Amino acid sequence: MQTLAKTENPRGLTSTGLKTIALVLMVLDHIHYFFGFTGWIPDWFSMLGRLSAPLFLFCVVEGFTHTRNRKKYFLKVYALSVFMSALLVLMSVFGLFVRPDGFFPMNGMMTSFAILMIVWLGIDWLGEKRYLRGLAAVILPLAWPILLSTAQGMLPALRLPLAVLGLTLVPTWGFSLDACIPVLIEGILLYIFRGNRHRQALAFIIFDFLFFFVLVYVSFLISQPADFHWTQMFTTYYEWYGAFAGLLMLCYNGRRGGGHKTFFYAFYPAHIYVFYALSCGLYALLN
């Protein structure tokens, strides 16, 4: 078993403290996400919000590492993932509850967490030399979208049922920025390096910056769009700002803090759908 990171900063931030910071930043980000169409919300709401998802991801790594009941921990996240994914299917596949401008929420962090917990368990099994189940747990969740797409191609009559299955009961990445390969890689890196806080934060910062800044910037240099200027990496393509979350990870003192676990689990879906309903009402008033 990997030795867990030991803190040298007992006065730092607890897990609850990090989650509270992440929650505030998430609310700012989602205010911009849901109400940006008004033109009233400044972009810096979303810029600060880039730090939110990585901080929650870091806290989930810590929670999964230290929980006494991984099965119960996973099932809570999985249940929320299925619930939110089912609503996503109603909106994206069947067109229900979609805002008149075609917008609907595509938040998928719970799906990412559910996928990652299976992968993390596989990593632990590999460390215990239980190679067959370890490889299955690591590879299958990551390969599932490819397998699903292949099955849909081979069985066109089952395309819709398979799509619904792949977006609900079976956690699937690829349908939003919350549930995509870069996020999954970051979750894997945070878990692998959890035994050393500095290496853990550094691995996250390096990958986030390379993927969301360097790779994006180079792609623009290659495609050479006429309207692109390097300053847009700080004003328009600011996904890489999430790298700064690594600095807050270094402030973690290794303690759980006050808890409030039920609040954090309930707040995530609740505020999303309240904001969405309010945005629909405001859109109707303005149009």
GROMACS .gro file of C-alpha atoms in nm:
model
  287
    1MET     CA    1   0.000   0.000   0.000
    2GLN     CA    2   0.135   0.342  -0.094
    3THR     CA    3   0.239   0.565   0.194
    4LEU     CA    4   0.002   0.857   0.220
    5ALA     CA    5   0.124   1.214   0.204
    6LYS     CA    6   0.215   1.368   0.537
    7THR     CA    7   0.147   1.734   0.592
    8GLU     CA    8   0.400   1.980   0.736
    9ASN     CA    9   0.142   2.255   0.767
   10PRO     CA   10  -0.103   2.174   1.050
   11ARG     CA   11  -0.248   2.525   1.019
   12GLY     CA   12  -0.335   2.480   0.653
   13LEU     CA   13  -0.672   2.409   0.496
   14THR     CA   14  -0.884   2.109   0.592
   15SER     CA   15  -1.076   1.907   0.335
   16THR     CA   16  -1.391   2.095   0.436
   17GLY     CA   17  -1.208   2.425   0.389
   18LEU     CA   18  -1.096   2.326   0.040
   19LYS     CA   19  -1.448   2.210  -0.047
   20THR     CA   20  -1.594   2.538   0.075
   21ILE     CA   21  -1.352   2.737  -0.142
   22ALA     CA   22  -1.432   2.510  -0.435
   23LEU     CA   23  -1.805   2.552  -0.374
   24VAL     CA   24  -1.787   2.932  -0.377
   25LEU     CA   25  -1.579   2.929  -0.695
   26MET     CA   26  -1.820   2.677  -0.851
   27VAL     CA   27  -2.116   2.903  -0.779
   28LEU     CA   28  -1.938   3.195  -0.947
   29ASP     CA   29  -1.857   2.977  -1.246
   30HIS     CA   30  -2.214   2.852  -1.278
   31ILE     CA   31  -2.359   3.200  -1.248
   32HIS     CA   32  -2.156   3.283  -1.558
   33TYR     CA   33  -2.246   2.948  -1.719
   34PHE     CA   34  -2.622   2.982  -1.674
   35PHE     CA   35  -2.667   3.358  -1.699
   36GLY     CA   36  -2.386   3.456  -1.936
   37PHE     CA   37  -2.643   3.502  -2.213
   38THR     CA   38  -2.756   3.824  -2.043
   39GLY     CA   39  -2.419   3.992  -2.092
   40TRP     CA   40  -2.437   4.103  -1.728
   41ILE     CA   41  -2.193   3.850  -1.580
   42PRO     CA   42  -1.819   3.927  -1.602
   43ASP     CA   43  -1.584   3.663  -1.746
   44TRP     CA   44  -1.374   3.662  -1.430
   45PHE     CA   45  -1.654   3.468  -1.258
   46SER     CA   46  -1.572   3.177  -1.487
   47MET     CA   47  -1.196   3.240  -1.471
   48LEU     CA   48  -1.201   3.193  -1.094
   49GLY     CA   49  -1.434   2.899  -1.141
   50ARG     CA   50  -1.163   2.706  -1.328
   51LEU     CA   51  -1.012   2.620  -0.989
   52SER     CA   52  -1.331   2.461  -0.858
   53ALA     CA   53  -1.340   2.123  -1.034
   54PRO     CA   54  -0.972   2.039  -0.965
   55LEU     CA   55  -1.020   2.118  -0.595
   56PHE     CA   56  -1.327   1.894  -0.572
   57LEU     CA   57  -1.135   1.625  -0.761
   58PHE     CA   58  -0.848   1.652  -0.513
   59CYS     CA   59  -1.092   1.621  -0.221
   60VAL     CA   60  -1.254   1.314  -0.376
   61VAL     CA   61  -0.908   1.153  -0.406
   62GLU     CA   62  -0.857   1.219  -0.035
   63GLY     CA   63  -1.205   1.096   0.052
   64PHE     CA   64  -1.167   0.774  -0.148
   65THR     CA   65  -0.824   0.715   0.003
   66HIS     CA   66  -0.933   0.755   0.365
   67THR     CA   67  -1.295   0.638   0.368
   68ARG     CA   68  -1.376   0.331   0.575
   69ASN     CA   69  -1.635   0.212   0.322
   70ARG     CA   70  -1.536   0.260  -0.041
   71LYS     CA   71  -1.846   0.082  -0.166
   72LYS     CA   72  -2.078   0.324   0.015
   73TYR     CA   73  -1.867   0.619  -0.097
   74PHE     CA   74  -1.886   0.506  -0.460
   75LEU     CA   75  -2.260   0.435  -0.450
   76LYS     CA   76  -2.341   0.788  -0.330
   77VAL     CA   77  -2.146   0.939  -0.618
   78TYR     CA   78  -2.282   0.683  -0.866
   79ALA     CA   79  -2.644   0.752  -0.764
   80LEU     CA   80  -2.597   1.125  -0.827
   81SER     CA   81  -2.426   1.050  -1.157
   82VAL     CA   82  -2.718   0.834  -1.274
   83PHE     CA   83  -2.976   1.092  -1.162
   84MET     CA   84  -2.805   1.384  -1.336
   85SER     CA   85  -2.725   1.176  -1.644
   86ALA     CA   86  -3.088   1.069  -1.673
   87LEU     CA   87  -3.193   1.435  -1.680
   88LEU     CA   88  -2.923   1.499  -1.940
   89VAL     CA   89  -3.070   1.224  -2.158
   90LEU     CA   90  -3.416   1.380  -2.135
   91MET     CA   91  -3.269   1.710  -2.251
   92SER     CA   92  -3.008   1.604  -2.508
   93VAL     CA   93  -3.179   1.300  -2.661
   94PHE     CA   94  -3.550   1.377  -2.619
   95GLY     CA   95  -3.535   1.758  -2.615
   96LEU     CA   96  -3.730   1.797  -2.289
   97PHE     CA   97  -3.681   2.096  -2.058
   98VAL     CA   98  -3.441   2.263  -2.302
   99ARG     CA   99  -3.415   2.642  -2.285
  100PRO     CA  100  -3.559   2.811  -2.598
  101ASP     CA  101  -3.209   2.907  -2.717
  102GLY     CA  102  -3.112   2.538  -2.716
  103PHE     CA  103  -2.905   2.556  -2.398
  104PHE     CA  104  -2.919   2.288  -2.129
  105PRO     CA  105  -2.677   2.196  -1.846
  106MET     CA  106  -2.410   1.940  -1.930
  107ASN     CA  107  -2.243   1.917  -1.591
  108GLY     CA  108  -2.078   1.578  -1.549
  109MET     CA  109  -1.833   1.588  -1.258
  110MET     CA  110  -2.017   1.312  -1.072
  111THR     CA  111  -1.974   1.091  -1.376
  112SER     CA  112  -1.601   1.163  -1.378
  113PHE     CA  113  -1.579   1.080  -1.008
  114ALA     CA  114  -1.766   0.751  -1.056
  115ILE     CA  115  -1.539   0.646  -1.344
  116LEU     CA  116  -1.227   0.745  -1.155
  117MET     CA  117  -1.318   0.552  -0.842
  118ILE     CA  118  -1.331   0.232  -1.047
  119VAL     CA  119  -0.996   0.317  -1.209
  120TRP     CA  120  -0.841   0.401  -0.870
  121LEU     CA  121  -0.955   0.067  -0.734
  122GLY     CA  122  -0.793  -0.098  -1.036
  123ILE     CA  123  -0.468   0.088  -0.964
  124ASP     CA  124  -0.474  -0.047  -0.608
  125TRP     CA  125  -0.535  -0.400  -0.736
  126LEU     CA  126  -0.242  -0.368  -0.975
  127GLY     CA  127  -0.027  -0.259  -0.680
  128GLU     CA  128  -0.139  -0.576  -0.501
  129LYS     CA  129  -0.041  -0.782  -0.811
  130ARG     CA  130  -0.403  -0.872  -0.884
  131TYR     CA  131  -0.335  -0.799  -1.247
  132LEU     CA  132  -0.644  -0.937  -1.424
  133ARG     CA  133  -0.907  -0.750  -1.224
  134GLY     CA  134  -0.676  -0.450  -1.194
  135LEU     CA  135  -0.637  -0.414  -1.571
  136ALA     CA  136  -1.010  -0.468  -1.621
  137ALA     CA  137  -1.096  -0.194  -1.371
  138VAL     CA  138  -0.851   0.049  -1.529
  139ILE     CA  139  -0.915  -0.022  -1.897
  140LEU     CA  140  -1.289  -0.091  -1.925
  141PRO     CA  141  -1.420   0.240  -1.781
  142LEU     CA  142  -1.181   0.432  -2.008
  143ALA     CA  143  -1.259   0.219  -2.314
  144TRP     CA  144  -1.637   0.210  -2.259
  145PRO     CA  145  -1.725   0.500  -2.497
  146ILE     CA  146  -1.528   0.328  -2.775
  147LEU     CA  147  -1.697  -0.004  -2.705
  148LEU     CA  148  -2.037   0.168  -2.695
  149SER     CA  149  -1.977   0.343  -3.027
  150THR     CA  150  -1.866   0.015  -3.184
  151ALA     CA  151  -2.175  -0.165  -3.055
  152GLN     CA  152  -2.401   0.110  -3.191
  153GLY     CA  153  -2.238   0.075  -3.532
  154MET     CA  154  -2.284  -0.302  -3.533
  155LEU     CA  155  -2.639  -0.290  -3.393
  156PRO     CA  156  -2.808   0.018  -3.544
  157ALA     CA  157  -3.150  -0.096  -3.423
  158LEU     CA  158  -3.024  -0.064  -3.066
  159ARG     CA  159  -2.853   0.271  -3.115
  160LEU     CA  160  -3.097   0.468  -2.896
  161PRO     CA  161  -3.123   0.213  -2.610
  162LEU     CA  162  -2.744   0.181  -2.604
  163ALA     CA  163  -2.707   0.561  -2.601
  164VAL     CA  164  -2.948   0.590  -2.308
  165LEU     CA  165  -2.765   0.309  -2.126
  166GLY     CA  166  -2.430   0.474  -2.193
  167LEU     CA  167  -2.548   0.807  -2.055
  168THR     CA  168  -2.719   0.677  -1.744
  169LEU     CA  169  -2.645   0.343  -1.576
  170VAL     CA  170  -2.295   0.306  -1.720
  171PRO     CA  171  -2.083   0.616  -1.644
  172THR     CA  172  -1.948   0.745  -1.974
  173TRP     CA  173  -1.693   1.018  -2.040
  174GLY     CA  174  -1.685   1.238  -2.348
  175PHE     CA  175  -2.014   1.429  -2.335
  176SER     CA  176  -1.890   1.740  -2.150
  177LEU     CA  177  -1.575   1.917  -2.030
  178ASP     CA  178  -1.654   1.784  -1.682
  179ALA     CA  179  -1.630   1.426  -1.805
  180CYS     CA  180  -1.346   1.412  -2.054
  181ILE     CA  181  -1.005   1.248  -2.092
  182PRO     CA  182  -0.800   1.541  -1.951
  183VAL     CA  183  -1.007   1.542  -1.631
  184LEU     CA  184  -0.969   1.165  -1.599
  185ILE     CA  185  -0.592   1.187  -1.651
  186GLU     CA  186  -0.571   1.456  -1.383
  187GLY     CA  187  -0.768   1.234  -1.145
  188ILE     CA  188  -0.533   0.943  -1.213
  189LEU     CA  189  -0.225   1.160  -1.158
  190LEU     CA  190  -0.363   1.298  -0.830
  191TYR     CA  191  -0.427   0.943  -0.710
  192ILE     CA  192  -0.093   0.796  -0.820
  193PHE     CA  193   0.107   1.076  -0.654
  194ARG     CA  194  -0.109   1.105  -0.341
  195GLY     CA  195   0.183   0.972  -0.134
  196ASN     CA  196   0.378   1.295  -0.189
  197ARG     CA  197   0.184   1.621  -0.178
  198HIS     CA  198   0.446   1.828  -0.364
  199ARG     CA  199   0.480   1.576  -0.647
  200GLN     CA  200   0.103   1.540  -0.657
  201ALA     CA  201   0.045   1.913  -0.698
  202LEU     CA  202   0.335   1.951  -0.942
  203ALA     CA  203   0.211   1.664  -1.162
  204PHE     CA  204  -0.133   1.822  -1.173
  205ILE     CA  205  -0.002   2.172  -1.251
  206ILE     CA  206   0.230   2.050  -1.527
  207PHE     CA  207  -0.034   1.839  -1.700
  208ASP     CA  208  -0.308   2.101  -1.673
  209PHE     CA  209  -0.081   2.372  -1.815
  210LEU     CA  210   0.056   2.151  -2.094
  211PHE     CA  211  -0.287   2.033  -2.205
  212PHE     CA  212  -0.498   2.345  -2.169
  213PHE     CA  213  -0.237   2.611  -2.249
  214VAL     CA  214   0.052   2.467  -2.451
  215LEU     CA  215  -0.153   2.220  -2.658
  216VAL     CA  216  -0.431   2.472  -2.723
  217TYR     CA  217  -0.182   2.749  -2.808
  218VAL     CA  218   0.017   2.526  -3.044
  219SER     CA  219  -0.303   2.413  -3.217
  220PHE     CA  220  -0.385   2.778  -3.288
  221LEU     CA  221  -0.034   2.842  -3.415
  222ILE     CA  222  -0.068   2.548  -3.655
  223SER     CA  223  -0.418   2.635  -3.778
  224GLN     CA  224  -0.337   3.010  -3.782
  225PRO     CA  225  -0.691   3.151  -3.750
  226ALA     CA  226  -0.699   3.513  -3.865
  227ASP     CA  227  -0.870   3.642  -3.551
  228PHE     CA  228  -0.639   3.473  -3.295
  229HIS     CA  229  -0.389   3.666  -3.083
  230TRP     CA  230  -0.175   3.516  -2.806
  231THR     CA  231  -0.341   3.743  -2.547
  232GLN     CA  232  -0.662   3.543  -2.596
  233MET     CA  233  -0.497   3.265  -2.395
  234PHE     CA  234  -0.562   3.490  -2.095
  235THR     CA  235  -0.902   3.629  -2.190
  236THR     CA  236  -1.087   3.367  -2.396
  237TYR     CA  237  -0.910   3.030  -2.368
  238TYR     CA  238  -0.856   3.037  -1.993
  239GLU     CA  239  -0.932   2.673  -1.908
  240TRP     CA  240  -0.566   2.643  -1.804
  241TYR     CA  241  -0.631   2.872  -1.505
  242GLY     CA  242  -0.730   2.552  -1.327
  243ALA     CA  243  -0.358   2.482  -1.286
  244PHE     CA  244  -0.354   2.736  -1.001
  245ALA     CA  245  -0.567   2.494  -0.798
  246GLY     CA  246  -0.243   2.302  -0.744
  247LEU     CA  247  -0.123   2.582  -0.516
  248LEU     CA  248  -0.427   2.541  -0.292
  249MET     CA  249  -0.370   2.165  -0.285
  250LEU     CA  250  -0.035   2.238  -0.122
  251CYS     CA  251  -0.222   2.418   0.159
  252TYR     CA  252  -0.411   2.102   0.256
  253ASN     CA  253  -0.324   1.994   0.610
  254GLY     CA  254  -0.444   1.634   0.580
  255ARG     CA  255  -0.745   1.679   0.808
  256ARG     CA  256  -1.111   1.627   0.721
  257GLY     CA  257  -1.245   1.931   0.903
  258GLY     CA  258  -1.607   1.992   0.996
  259GLY     CA  259  -1.754   1.747   0.747
  260HIS     CA  260  -2.091   1.864   0.612
  261LYS     CA  261  -2.072   1.573   0.366
  262THR     CA  262  -2.445   1.559   0.299
  263PHE     CA  263  -2.454   1.931   0.225
  264PHE     CA  264  -2.185   1.912  -0.043
  265TYR     CA  265  -2.349   1.611  -0.211
  266ALA     CA  266  -2.693   1.776  -0.211
  267PHE     CA  267  -2.577   2.124  -0.309
  268TYR     CA  268  -2.414   2.022  -0.639
  269PRO     CA  269  -2.724   1.899  -0.827
  270ALA     CA  270  -2.962   2.129  -0.637
  271HIS     CA  271  -2.792   2.456  -0.731
  272ILE     CA  272  -2.745   2.346  -1.093
  273TYR     CA  273  -3.114   2.284  -1.154
  274VAL     CA  274  -3.226   2.588  -0.950
  275PHE     CA  275  -2.991   2.807  -1.155
  276TYR     CA  276  -3.112   2.643  -1.475
  277ALA     CA  277  -3.479   2.701  -1.390
  278LEU     CA  278  -3.404   3.063  -1.302
  279SER     CA  279  -3.212   3.109  -1.627
  280CYS     CA  280  -3.508   2.972  -1.824
  281GLY     CA  281  -3.742   3.214  -1.652
  282LEU     CA  282  -3.508   3.508  -1.708
  283TYR     CA  283  -3.459   3.413  -2.071
  284ALA     CA  284  -3.837   3.414  -2.121
  285LEU     CA  285  -3.864   3.759  -1.961
  286LEU     CA  286  -3.587   3.905  -2.176
  287ASN     CA  287  -3.716   3.755  -2.499
   0.00000   0.00000   0.00000
